[in-house]
C-alpha positions in Angstrom: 25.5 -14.0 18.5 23.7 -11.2 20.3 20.4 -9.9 19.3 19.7 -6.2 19.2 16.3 -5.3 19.3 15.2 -1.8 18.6 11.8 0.1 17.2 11.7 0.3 13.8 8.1 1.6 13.9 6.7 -1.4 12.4 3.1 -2.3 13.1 0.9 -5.5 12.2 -2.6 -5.6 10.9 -4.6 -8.8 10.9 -6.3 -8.1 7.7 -10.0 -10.2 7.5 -8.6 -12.6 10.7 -6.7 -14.4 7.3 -3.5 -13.1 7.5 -0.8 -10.3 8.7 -0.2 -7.1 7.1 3.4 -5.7 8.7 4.5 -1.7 7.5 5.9 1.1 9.2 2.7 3.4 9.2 4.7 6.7 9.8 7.6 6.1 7.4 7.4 8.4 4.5 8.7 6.5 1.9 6.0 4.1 2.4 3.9 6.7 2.1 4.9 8.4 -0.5 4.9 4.5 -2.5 1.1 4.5 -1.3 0.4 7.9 -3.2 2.0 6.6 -6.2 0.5 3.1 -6.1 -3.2 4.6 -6.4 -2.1 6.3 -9.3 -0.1 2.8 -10.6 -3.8 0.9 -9.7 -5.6 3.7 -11.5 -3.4 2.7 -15.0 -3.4 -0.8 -14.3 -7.4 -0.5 -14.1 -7.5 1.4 -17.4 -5.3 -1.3 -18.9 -7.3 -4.2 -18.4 -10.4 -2.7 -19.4 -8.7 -1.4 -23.0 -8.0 -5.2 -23.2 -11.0 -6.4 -22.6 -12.6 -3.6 -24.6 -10.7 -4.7 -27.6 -11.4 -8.7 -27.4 -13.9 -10.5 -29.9 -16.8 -11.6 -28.0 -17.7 -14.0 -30.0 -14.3 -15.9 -30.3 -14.2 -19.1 -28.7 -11.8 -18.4 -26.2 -13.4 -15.0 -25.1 -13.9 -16.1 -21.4 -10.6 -17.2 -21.2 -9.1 -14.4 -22.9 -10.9 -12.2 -20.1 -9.7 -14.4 -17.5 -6.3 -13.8 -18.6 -6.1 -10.3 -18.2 -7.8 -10.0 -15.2 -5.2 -12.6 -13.8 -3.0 -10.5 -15.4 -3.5 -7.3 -13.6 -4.1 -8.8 -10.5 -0.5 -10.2 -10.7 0.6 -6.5 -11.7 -1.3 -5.0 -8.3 0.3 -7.6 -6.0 3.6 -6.9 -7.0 3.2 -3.4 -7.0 1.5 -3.4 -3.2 4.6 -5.7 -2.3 6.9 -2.8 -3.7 5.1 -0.3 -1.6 4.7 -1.9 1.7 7.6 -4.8 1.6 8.4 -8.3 0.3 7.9 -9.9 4.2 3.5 -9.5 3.0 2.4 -11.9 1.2 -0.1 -10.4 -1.1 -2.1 -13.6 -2.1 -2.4 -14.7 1.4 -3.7 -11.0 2.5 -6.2 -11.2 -0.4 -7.1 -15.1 0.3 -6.2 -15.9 -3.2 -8.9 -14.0 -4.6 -8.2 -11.3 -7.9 -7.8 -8.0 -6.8 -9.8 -6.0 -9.6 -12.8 -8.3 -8.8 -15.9 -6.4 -7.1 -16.5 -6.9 -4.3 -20.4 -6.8 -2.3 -19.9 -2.9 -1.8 -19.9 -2.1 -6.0 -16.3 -1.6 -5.3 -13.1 -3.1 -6.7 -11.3 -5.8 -3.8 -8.4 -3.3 -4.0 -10.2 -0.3 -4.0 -11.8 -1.0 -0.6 -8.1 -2.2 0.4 -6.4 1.1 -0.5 -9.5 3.1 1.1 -9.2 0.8 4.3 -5.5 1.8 4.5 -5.7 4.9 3.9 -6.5 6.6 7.2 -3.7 4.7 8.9 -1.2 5.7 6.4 -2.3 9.6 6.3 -2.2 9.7 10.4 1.3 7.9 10.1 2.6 10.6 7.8 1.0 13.4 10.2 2.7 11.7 13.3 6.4 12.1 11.1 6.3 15.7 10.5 4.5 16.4 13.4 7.6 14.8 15.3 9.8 16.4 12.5 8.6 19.8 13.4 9.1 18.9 16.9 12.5 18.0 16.4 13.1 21.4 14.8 11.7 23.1 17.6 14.0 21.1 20.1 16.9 22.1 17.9 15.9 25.5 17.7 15.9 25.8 21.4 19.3 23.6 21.4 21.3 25.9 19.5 19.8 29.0 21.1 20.5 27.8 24.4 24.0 27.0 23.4 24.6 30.4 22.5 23.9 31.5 25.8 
């Protein structure tokens, strides 16, 4: 069998030196999943609070109620990030097992600082498509004028 081997714009991201995060920075759909998955965070994040908001804190099993829907929506987050940047990243690996909606030193959520870490790389990867897609439009511009010629 041959192998064919061509740029799919795929990049990789050592993410804490624990593991490898692999997307196509410039592809739009993944960008465009991005934009939707802060919103999709946002609700999940609104979620678990509601739940933990309505539990009895006296009842016996309060802490592992709690547990439970923070293990919960950390489940929901990981799926979600592998719908938006692709089943080959393994989310629990990335995160080094540890619950997404946790805080981190910073104040911040785990995922919030991921999302903000990511987002530079993805909003120069969608200015590098439509700067080549104006580009290309230009070329074909001058192509089609040039043919009439």
């Amino acid at each position: 069998m041959e192998n064919l081997i061509f740029d799919n714009g795929v990049k990789e991201y050592s993410i804490n030196g624990r593991a490898t995060l692999r997307f196509n920075p410039a592809d739009p759909n993944v960008y465009a999943r991005y934009v939707d998955s802060v919103e999709k965070i946002n609700e999940i994040e609104a979620e678990m609070r509601a739940a933990g908001a309505s539990l009895d804190e006296n009842s016996s099993d309060y802490a592992k109620q709690s547990l439970d829907i923070m293990r919960d929506a950390d489940a929901k987050v990981k799926a979600m990030l592998r719908e938006t940047f692709g089943a080959q990243n393994d989310f629990d690996a990335i995160f080094d097992g540890v619950n997404v909606m946790g805080v981190a030193v910073n104040g911040k959520m785990v995922i919030t600082n991921f999302m903000e870490m990511l987002a530079p790389i993805l909003e120069d990867g969608a200015k590098r498509f439509v700067d080549q897609a104006v580009g290309q439009k230009q070329l074909n511009r001058k192509q089609r004028r040039a043919m009439q010629k």
